[in-house]
Short mmCIF file of C-alpha atoms and ligand atoms in Angstrom, two decimals:
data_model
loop_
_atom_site.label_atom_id
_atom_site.label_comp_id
_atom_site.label_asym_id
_atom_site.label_seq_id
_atom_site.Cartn_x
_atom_site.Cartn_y
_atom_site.Cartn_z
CA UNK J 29 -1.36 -7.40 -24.85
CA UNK J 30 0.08 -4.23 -23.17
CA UNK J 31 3.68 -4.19 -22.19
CA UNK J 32 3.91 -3.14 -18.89
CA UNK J 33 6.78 -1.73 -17.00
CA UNK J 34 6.33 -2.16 -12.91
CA UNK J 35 8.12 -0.08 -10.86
CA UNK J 36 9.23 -1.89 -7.31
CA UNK J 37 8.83 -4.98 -9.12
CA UNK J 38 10.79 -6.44 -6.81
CA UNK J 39 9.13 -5.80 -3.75
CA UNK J 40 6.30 -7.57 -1.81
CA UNK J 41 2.74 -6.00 -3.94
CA UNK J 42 5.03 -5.16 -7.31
CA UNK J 43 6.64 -8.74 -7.20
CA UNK J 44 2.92 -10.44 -7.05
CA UNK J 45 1.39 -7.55 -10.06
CA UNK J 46 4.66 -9.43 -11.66
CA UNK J 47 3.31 -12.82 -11.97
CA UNK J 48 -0.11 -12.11 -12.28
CA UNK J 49 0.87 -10.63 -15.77
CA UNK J 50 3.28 -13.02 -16.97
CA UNK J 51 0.80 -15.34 -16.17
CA UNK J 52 -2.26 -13.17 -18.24
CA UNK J 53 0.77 -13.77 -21.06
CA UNK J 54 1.51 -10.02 -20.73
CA UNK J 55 5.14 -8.93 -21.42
CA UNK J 56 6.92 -7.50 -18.59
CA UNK J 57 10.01 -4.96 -17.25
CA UNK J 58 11.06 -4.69 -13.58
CA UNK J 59 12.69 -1.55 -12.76
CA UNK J 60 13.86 -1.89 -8.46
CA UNK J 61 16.73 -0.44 -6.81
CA UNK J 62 16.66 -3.06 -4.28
CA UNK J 63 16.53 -0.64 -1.31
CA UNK J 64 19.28 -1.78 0.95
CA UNK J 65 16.77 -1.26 4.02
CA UNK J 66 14.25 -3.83 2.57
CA UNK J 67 15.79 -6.09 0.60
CA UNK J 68 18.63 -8.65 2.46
CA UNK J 69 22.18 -7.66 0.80
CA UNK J 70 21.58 -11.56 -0.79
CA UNK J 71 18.42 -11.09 -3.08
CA UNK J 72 19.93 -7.28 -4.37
CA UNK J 73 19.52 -6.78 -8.26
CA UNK J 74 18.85 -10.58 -8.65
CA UNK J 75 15.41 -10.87 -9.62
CA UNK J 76 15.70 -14.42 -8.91
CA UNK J 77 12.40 -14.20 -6.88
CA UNK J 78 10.98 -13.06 -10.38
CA UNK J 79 9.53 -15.32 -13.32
CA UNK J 80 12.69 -15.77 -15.29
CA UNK J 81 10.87 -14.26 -18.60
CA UNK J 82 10.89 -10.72 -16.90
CA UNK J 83 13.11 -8.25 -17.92
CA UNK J 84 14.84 -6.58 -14.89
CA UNK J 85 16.35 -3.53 -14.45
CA UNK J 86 18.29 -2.18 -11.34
CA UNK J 87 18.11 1.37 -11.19
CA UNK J 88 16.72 4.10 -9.27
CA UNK J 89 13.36 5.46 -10.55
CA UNK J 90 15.10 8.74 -9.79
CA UNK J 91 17.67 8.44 -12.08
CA UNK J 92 15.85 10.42 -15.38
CA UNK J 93 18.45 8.17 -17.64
CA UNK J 94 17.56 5.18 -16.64
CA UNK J 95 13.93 5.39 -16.45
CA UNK J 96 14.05 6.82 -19.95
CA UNK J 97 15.69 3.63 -20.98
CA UNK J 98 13.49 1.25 -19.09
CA UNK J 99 10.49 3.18 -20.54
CA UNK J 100 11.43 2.06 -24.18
CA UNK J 101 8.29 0.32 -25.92
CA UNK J 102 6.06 0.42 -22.87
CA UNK J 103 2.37 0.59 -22.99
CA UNK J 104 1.19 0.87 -19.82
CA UNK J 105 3.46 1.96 -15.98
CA UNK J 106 2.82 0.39 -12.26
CA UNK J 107 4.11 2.37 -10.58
CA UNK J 108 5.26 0.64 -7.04
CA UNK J 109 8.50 1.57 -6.35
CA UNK J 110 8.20 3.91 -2.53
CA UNK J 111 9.84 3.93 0.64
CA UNK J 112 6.85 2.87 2.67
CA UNK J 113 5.18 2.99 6.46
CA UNK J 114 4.90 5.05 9.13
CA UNK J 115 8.88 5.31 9.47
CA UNK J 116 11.15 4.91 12.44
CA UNK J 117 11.65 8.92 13.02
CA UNK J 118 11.03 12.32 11.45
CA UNK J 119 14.74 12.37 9.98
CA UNK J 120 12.97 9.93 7.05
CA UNK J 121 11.13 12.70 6.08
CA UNK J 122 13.13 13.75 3.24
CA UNK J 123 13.74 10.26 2.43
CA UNK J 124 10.01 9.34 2.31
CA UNK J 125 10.00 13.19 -0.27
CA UNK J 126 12.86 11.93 -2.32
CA UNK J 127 12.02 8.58 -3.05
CA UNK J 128 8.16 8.96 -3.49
CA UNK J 129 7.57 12.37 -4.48
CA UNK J 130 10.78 13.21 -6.60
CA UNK J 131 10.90 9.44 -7.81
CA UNK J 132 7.54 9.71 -9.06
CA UNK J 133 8.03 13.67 -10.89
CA UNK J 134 11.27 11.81 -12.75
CA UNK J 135 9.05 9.00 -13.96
CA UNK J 136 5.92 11.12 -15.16
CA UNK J 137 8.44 13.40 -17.14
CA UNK J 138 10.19 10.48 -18.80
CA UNK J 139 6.98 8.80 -19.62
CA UNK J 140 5.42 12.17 -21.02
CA UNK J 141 9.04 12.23 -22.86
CA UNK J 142 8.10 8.41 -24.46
CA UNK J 143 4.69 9.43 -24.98
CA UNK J 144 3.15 6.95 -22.18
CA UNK J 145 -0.66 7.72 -21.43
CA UNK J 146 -1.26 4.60 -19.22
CA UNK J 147 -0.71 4.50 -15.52
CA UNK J 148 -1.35 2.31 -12.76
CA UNK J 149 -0.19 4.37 -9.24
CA UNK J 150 -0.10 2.23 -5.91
CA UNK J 151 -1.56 4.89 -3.76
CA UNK J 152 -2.87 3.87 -0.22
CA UNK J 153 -5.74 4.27 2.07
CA UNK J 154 -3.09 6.55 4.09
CA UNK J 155 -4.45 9.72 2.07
CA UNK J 156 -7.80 9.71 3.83
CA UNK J 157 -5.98 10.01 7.42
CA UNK J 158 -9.02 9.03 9.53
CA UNK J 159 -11.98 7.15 8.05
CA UNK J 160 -15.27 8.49 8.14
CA UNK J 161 -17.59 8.31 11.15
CA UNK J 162 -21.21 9.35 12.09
CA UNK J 163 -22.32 10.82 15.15
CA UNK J 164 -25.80 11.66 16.07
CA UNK J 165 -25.86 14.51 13.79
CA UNK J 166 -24.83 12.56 10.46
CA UNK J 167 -21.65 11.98 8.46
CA UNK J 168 -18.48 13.42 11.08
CA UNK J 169 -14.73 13.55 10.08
CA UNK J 170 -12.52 12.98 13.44
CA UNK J 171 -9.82 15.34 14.23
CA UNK J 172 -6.36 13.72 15.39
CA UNK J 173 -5.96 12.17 18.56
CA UNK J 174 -4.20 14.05 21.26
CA UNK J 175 -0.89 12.80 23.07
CA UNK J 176 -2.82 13.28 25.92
CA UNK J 177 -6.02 10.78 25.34
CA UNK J 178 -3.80 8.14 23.93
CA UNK J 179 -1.52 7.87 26.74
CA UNK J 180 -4.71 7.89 29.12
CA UNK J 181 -6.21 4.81 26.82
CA UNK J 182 -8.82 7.24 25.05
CA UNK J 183 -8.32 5.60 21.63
CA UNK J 184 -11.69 6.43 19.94
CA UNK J 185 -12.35 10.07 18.58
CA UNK J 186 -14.80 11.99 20.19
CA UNK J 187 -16.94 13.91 17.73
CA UNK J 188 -16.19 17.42 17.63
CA UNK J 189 -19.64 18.45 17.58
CA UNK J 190 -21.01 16.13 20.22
CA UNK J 191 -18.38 15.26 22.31
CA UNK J 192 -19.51 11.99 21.99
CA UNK J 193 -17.85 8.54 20.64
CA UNK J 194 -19.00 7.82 17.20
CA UNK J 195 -19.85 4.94 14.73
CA UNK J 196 -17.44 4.68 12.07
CA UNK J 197 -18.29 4.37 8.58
CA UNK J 198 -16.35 3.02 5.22
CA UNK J 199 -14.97 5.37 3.37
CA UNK J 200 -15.33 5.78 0.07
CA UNK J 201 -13.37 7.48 -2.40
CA UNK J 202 -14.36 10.80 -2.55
CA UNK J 203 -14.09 11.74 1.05
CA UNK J 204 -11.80 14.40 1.70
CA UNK J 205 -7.96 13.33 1.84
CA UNK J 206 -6.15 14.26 5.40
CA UNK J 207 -2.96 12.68 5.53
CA UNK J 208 -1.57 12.18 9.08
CA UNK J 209 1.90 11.91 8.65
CA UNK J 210 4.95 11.98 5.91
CA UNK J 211 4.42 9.11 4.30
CA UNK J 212 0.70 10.00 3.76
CA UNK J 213 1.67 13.09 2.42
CA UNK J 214 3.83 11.34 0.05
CA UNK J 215 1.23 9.22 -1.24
CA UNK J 216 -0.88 12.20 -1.73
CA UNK J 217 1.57 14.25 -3.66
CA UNK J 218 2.07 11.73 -5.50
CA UNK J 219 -1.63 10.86 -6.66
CA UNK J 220 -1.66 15.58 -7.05
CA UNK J 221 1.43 14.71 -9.37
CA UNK J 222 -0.47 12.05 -11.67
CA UNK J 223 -3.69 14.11 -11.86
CA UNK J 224 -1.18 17.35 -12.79
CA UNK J 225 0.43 14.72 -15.65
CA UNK J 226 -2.89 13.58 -17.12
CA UNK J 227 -4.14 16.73 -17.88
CA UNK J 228 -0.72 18.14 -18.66
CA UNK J 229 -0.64 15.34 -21.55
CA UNK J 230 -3.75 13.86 -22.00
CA UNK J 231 -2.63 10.90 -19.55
CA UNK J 232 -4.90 8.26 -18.31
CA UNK J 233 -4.39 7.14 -14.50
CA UNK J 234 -5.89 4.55 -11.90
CA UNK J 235 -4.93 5.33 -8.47
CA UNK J 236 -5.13 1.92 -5.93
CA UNK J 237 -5.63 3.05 -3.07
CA UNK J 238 -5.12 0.02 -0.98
CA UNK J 239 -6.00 -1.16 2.27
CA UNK J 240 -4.27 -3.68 4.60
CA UNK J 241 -2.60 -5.68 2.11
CA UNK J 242 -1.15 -8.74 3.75
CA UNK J 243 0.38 -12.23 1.95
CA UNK J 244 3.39 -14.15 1.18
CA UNK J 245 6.58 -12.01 0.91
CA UNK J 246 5.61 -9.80 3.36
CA UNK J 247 8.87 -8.18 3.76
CA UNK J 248 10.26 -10.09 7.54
CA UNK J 249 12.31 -7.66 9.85
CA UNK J 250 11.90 -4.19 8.61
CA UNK J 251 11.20 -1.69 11.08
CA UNK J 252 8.47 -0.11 8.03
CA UNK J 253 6.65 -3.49 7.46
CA UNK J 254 2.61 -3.57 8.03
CA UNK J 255 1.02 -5.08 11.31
CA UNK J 256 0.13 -8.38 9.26
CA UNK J 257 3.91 -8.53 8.50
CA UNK J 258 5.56 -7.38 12.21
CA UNK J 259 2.84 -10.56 14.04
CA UNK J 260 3.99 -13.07 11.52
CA UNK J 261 7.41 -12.16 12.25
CA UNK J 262 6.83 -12.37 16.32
CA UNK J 263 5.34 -15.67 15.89
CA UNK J 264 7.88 -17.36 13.81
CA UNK J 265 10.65 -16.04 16.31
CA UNK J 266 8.40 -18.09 19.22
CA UNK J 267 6.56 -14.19 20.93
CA UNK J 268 3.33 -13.47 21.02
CA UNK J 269 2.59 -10.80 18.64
CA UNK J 270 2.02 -6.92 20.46
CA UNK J 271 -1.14 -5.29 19.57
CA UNK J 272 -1.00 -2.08 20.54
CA UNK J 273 -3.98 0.49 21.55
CA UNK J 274 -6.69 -1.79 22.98
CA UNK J 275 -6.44 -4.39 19.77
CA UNK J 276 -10.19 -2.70 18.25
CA UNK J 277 -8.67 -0.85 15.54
CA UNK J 278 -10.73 -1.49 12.68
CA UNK J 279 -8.96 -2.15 9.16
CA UNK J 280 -9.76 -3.80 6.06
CA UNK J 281 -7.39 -6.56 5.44
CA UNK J 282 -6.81 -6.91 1.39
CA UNK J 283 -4.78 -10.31 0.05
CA UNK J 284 -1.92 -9.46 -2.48
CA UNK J 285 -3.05 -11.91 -4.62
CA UNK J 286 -6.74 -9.92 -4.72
CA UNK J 287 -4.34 -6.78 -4.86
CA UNK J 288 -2.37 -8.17 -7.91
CA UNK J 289 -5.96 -8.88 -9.68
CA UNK J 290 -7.12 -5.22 -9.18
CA UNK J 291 -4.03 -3.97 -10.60
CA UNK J 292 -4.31 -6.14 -13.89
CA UNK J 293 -8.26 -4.51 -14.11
CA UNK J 294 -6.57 -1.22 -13.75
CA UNK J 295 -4.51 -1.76 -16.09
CA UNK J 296 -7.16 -3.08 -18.62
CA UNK J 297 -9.14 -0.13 -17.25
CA UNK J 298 -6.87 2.29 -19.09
CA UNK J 299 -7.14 1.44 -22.52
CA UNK J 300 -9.34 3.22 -24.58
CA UNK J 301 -10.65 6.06 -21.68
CA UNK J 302 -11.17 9.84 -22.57
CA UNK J 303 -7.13 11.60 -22.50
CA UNK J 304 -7.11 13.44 -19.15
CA UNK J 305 -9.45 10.37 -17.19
CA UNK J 306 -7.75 9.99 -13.31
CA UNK J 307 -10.03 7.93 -11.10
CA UNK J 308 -9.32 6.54 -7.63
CA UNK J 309 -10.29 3.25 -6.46
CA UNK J 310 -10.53 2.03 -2.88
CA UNK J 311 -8.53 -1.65 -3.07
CA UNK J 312 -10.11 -3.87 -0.52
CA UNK J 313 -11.95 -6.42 0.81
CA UNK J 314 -14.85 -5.23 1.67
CA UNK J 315 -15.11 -7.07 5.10
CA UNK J 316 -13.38 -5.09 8.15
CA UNK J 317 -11.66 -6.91 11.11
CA UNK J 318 -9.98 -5.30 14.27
CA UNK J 319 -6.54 -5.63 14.55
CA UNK J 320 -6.36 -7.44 17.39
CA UNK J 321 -8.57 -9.93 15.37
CA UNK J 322 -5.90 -10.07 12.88
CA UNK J 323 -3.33 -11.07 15.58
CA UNK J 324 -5.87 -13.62 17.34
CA UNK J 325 -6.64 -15.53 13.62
CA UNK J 326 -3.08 -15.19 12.66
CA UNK J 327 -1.49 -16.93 16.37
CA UNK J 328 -4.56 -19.59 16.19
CA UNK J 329 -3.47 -20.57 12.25
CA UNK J 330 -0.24 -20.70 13.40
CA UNK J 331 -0.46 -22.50 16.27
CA UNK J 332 1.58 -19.56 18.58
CA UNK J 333 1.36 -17.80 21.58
CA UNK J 334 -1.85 -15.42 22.01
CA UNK J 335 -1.25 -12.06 21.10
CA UNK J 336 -0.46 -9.53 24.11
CA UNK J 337 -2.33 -6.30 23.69
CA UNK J 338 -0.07 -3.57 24.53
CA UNK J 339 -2.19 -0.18 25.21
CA UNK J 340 1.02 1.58 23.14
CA UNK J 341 0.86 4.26 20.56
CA UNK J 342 2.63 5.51 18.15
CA UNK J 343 0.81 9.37 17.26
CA UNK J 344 1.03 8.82 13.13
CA UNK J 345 -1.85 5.90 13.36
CA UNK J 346 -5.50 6.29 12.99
CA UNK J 347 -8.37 4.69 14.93
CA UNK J 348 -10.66 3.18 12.41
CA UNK J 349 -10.02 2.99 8.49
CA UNK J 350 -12.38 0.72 6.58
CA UNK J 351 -13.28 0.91 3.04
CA UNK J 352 -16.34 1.22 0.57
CA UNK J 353 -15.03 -1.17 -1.99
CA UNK J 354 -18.41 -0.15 -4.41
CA UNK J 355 -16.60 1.35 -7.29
CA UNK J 356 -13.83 -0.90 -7.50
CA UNK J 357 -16.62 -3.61 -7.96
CA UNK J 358 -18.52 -1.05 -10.43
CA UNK J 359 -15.99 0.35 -12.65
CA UNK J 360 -13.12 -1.99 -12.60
CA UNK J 361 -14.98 -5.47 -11.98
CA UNK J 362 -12.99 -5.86 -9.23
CA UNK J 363 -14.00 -8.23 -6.30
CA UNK J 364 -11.51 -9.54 -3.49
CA UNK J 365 -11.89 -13.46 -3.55
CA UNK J 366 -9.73 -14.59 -0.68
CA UNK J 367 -11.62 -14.60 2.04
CA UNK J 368 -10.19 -14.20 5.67
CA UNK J 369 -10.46 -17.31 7.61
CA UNK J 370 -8.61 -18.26 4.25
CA UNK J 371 -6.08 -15.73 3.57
CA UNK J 372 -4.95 -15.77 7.41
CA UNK J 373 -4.62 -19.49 7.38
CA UNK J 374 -2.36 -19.39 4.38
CA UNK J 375 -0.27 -16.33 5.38
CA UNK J 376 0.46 -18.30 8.69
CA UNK J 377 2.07 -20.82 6.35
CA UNK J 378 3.77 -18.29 3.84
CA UNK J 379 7.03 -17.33 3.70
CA UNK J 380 8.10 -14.05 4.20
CA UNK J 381 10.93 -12.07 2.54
CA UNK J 382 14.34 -12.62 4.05
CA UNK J 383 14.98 -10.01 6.95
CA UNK J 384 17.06 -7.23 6.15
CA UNK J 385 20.19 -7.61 8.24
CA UNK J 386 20.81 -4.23 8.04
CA UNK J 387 19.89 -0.54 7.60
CA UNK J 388 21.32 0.73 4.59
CA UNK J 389 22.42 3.98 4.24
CA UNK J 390 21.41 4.06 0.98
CA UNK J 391 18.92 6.72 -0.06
N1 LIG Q 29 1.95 -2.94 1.83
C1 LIG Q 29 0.83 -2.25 1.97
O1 LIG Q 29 -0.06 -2.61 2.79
C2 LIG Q 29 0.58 -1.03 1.12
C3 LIG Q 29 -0.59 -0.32 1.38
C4 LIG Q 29 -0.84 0.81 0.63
C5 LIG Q 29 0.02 1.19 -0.39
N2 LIG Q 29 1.16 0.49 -0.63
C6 LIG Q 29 2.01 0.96 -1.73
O2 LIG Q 29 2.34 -0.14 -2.58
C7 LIG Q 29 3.65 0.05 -3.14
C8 LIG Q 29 4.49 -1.19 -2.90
O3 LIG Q 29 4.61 -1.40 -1.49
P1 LIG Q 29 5.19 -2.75 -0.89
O4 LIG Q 29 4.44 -3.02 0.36
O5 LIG Q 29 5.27 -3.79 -1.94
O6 LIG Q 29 6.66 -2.27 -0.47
P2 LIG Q 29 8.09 -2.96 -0.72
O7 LIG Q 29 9.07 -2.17 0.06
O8 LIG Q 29 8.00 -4.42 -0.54
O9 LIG Q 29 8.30 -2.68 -2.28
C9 LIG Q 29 8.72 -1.45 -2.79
C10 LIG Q 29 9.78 -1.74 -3.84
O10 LIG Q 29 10.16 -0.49 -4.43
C11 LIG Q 29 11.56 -0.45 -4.51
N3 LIG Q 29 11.97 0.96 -4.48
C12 LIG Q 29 11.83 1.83 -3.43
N4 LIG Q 29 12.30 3.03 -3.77
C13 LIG Q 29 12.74 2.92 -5.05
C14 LIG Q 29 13.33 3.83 -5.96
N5 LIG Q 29 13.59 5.10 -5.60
N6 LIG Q 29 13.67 3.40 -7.20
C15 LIG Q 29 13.40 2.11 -7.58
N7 LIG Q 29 12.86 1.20 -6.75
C16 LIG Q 29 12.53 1.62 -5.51
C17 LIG Q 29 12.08 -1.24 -3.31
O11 LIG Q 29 13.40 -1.73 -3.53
C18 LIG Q 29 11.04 -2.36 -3.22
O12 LIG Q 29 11.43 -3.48 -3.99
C19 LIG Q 29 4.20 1.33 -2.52
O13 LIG Q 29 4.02 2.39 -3.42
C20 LIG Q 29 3.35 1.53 -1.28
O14 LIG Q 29 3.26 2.89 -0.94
C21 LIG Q 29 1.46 -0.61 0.12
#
């Protein structure tokens, strides 16, 4: 039974890794700073939305002390804890650095300090920047969209070779990573941090990359929440939710609870691998939906306004992501279960973590 330490425990994916092991009967520790720009000022350092047999501990996983502490007689990290999304502006930027990238140096030198081998990092499908498309030449990456084309409603990439629109593709895990802005650069430092660790040390990692993870206690109100999380939030203040582009993004939409289940494979995944092993798995469902999709299902289940599509842009975003979710299913036994029609239904229903009522300026 591996005692597991979860970084971000608190949070919306960390919280719901959190249960699933108490439930397996696996010991757990919580280590959240309750970021004052996610977390309403009433549920900080609590851990009441935790099972009460979890050990919590509020601290910073930047501050080298602490983590050293919280590290004491741990098998195996998840790590969770990141400032995450697109962001509201580029002064983030060395927020999104300090928390992610610094956060996760501190931890990986405190672990190698305990002698911790196991790790479980909650990368993202933000490392691959665009998915992968094919024109009529074959396999084609896209290059970022101009200011230009978006603001004229040219949302697909044109293939650089062929000037043409092209078919896109899932991507699977070894496709080239390309992140398109700072929070995808995080993430990939990040995973470049664990691979430097493991073979500093013998470590053993599985990177998640996950897709569009969506579920109850999606954080409400924060200006960094997920698409899933900003509609449900429009519909239960009485709007239609705003789709923006022309609503045919595709994604894959992923269910935290099928998220939470991949990270306890993960975790099983690391015992007993060669020292040095750092593989990354695609988290998903395996079925891709448009966006605007998304918002239709989600208004319908919830019985709301239709959702408005905006023809708005914000430059960060890609066109298409969707996922190869092959060697998740191969090496890890991982399947998604929840099924859309399913998972929308019940998110319409869920409740969402209590909007922040303000923005912290804690960093
Ligand atoms: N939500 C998604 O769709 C998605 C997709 C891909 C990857 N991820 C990754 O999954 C992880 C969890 O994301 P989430 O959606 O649950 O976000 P979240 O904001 O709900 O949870 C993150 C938690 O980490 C904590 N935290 C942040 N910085 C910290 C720090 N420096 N020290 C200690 N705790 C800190 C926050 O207080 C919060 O409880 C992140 O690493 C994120 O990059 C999420």
């Amino acid at each position: 039974m591996p005692h597991v330490l979860v970084t971000g425990g608190a949070g919306f994916i960390g919280s719901q890794v959190v249960e699933a092991a108490v439930e397996r009967g696996w010991p757990v520790r919580v280590l959240d700073s309750w970021r004052g720009d996610v977390h309403a000022s009433s549920d900080i350092g609590l851990g009441r939305r935790l099972p009460s047999d979890v050990e919590v501990v509020h601290a910073d996983v930047r501050d080298a002390s602490a983590v050293f502490d919280a590290l004491d007689d741990i098998d195996v990290i998840s790590h969770h804890a990141a400032k995450v999304g697109l962001g509201v502006d580029f002064d983030d930027t060395t927020d999104y650095v300090d928390s992610n990238d610094l956060g996760t140096a501190v931890l990986l030198t405190q672990a190698a300090r305990r002698g911790i081998r196991r790790l479980v990092l909650a990368s993202s499908m933000v490392v691959y920047g665009e998915g992968r498309y094919r024109d009529a030449l074959g396999s084609a990456s896209a290059l970022a969209r101009s200011q230009t084309d978006l603001a004229a409603g040219r949302f697909e990439p044109l293939s650089p070779r062929t000037g043409l629109p092209m078919q896109p593709e899932p991507i699977d895990e070894d496709a080239p990573l390309d992140p398109r802005n700072v929070y995808a650069a995080t993430k990939v430092a990040q995973e470049n941090l664990v691979r430097a660790w493991a073979r500093a040390g013998g470590g053993v990692a599985a990177m998640l990359r996950y897709h569009n993870v969506y579920g109850p206690r999606m954080p409400g109100g924060t200006p960094y929440a997920g698409v899933a999380s900003l509609f449900r939030s429009a519909l239960e203040r009485g709007d239609a939710p705003q789709v923006f582009e022309d609503g045919a993004q595709r994604r894959d939409f992923v269910h935290v609870a099928d998220v939470a289940r991949a990270n306890l494979a993960a975790i099983e995944w690391t015992s007993g691998r060669e020292p040095g092993d750092v593989r990354a798995f695609n988290i998903a469902s395996g079925h891709p939906h448009t966006v605007g999709e998304f918002a239709a299902a989600l208004s319908r289940a919830y019985g709301g306004p239709d959702p408005i599509v905006t023809g708005e842009f914000r430059l960060g975003d890609v066109r298409h992501i969707t996922a190869s979710a092959r060697r998740a299913s191969r090496e890890l036994g991982f399947t998604a279960q929840v099924d859309f029609e399913r998972g929308v239904r019940e998110f319409a229903a869920a409740v969402l973590r209590p909007a922040v009522e303000r923005r912290s300026a804690e960093r």
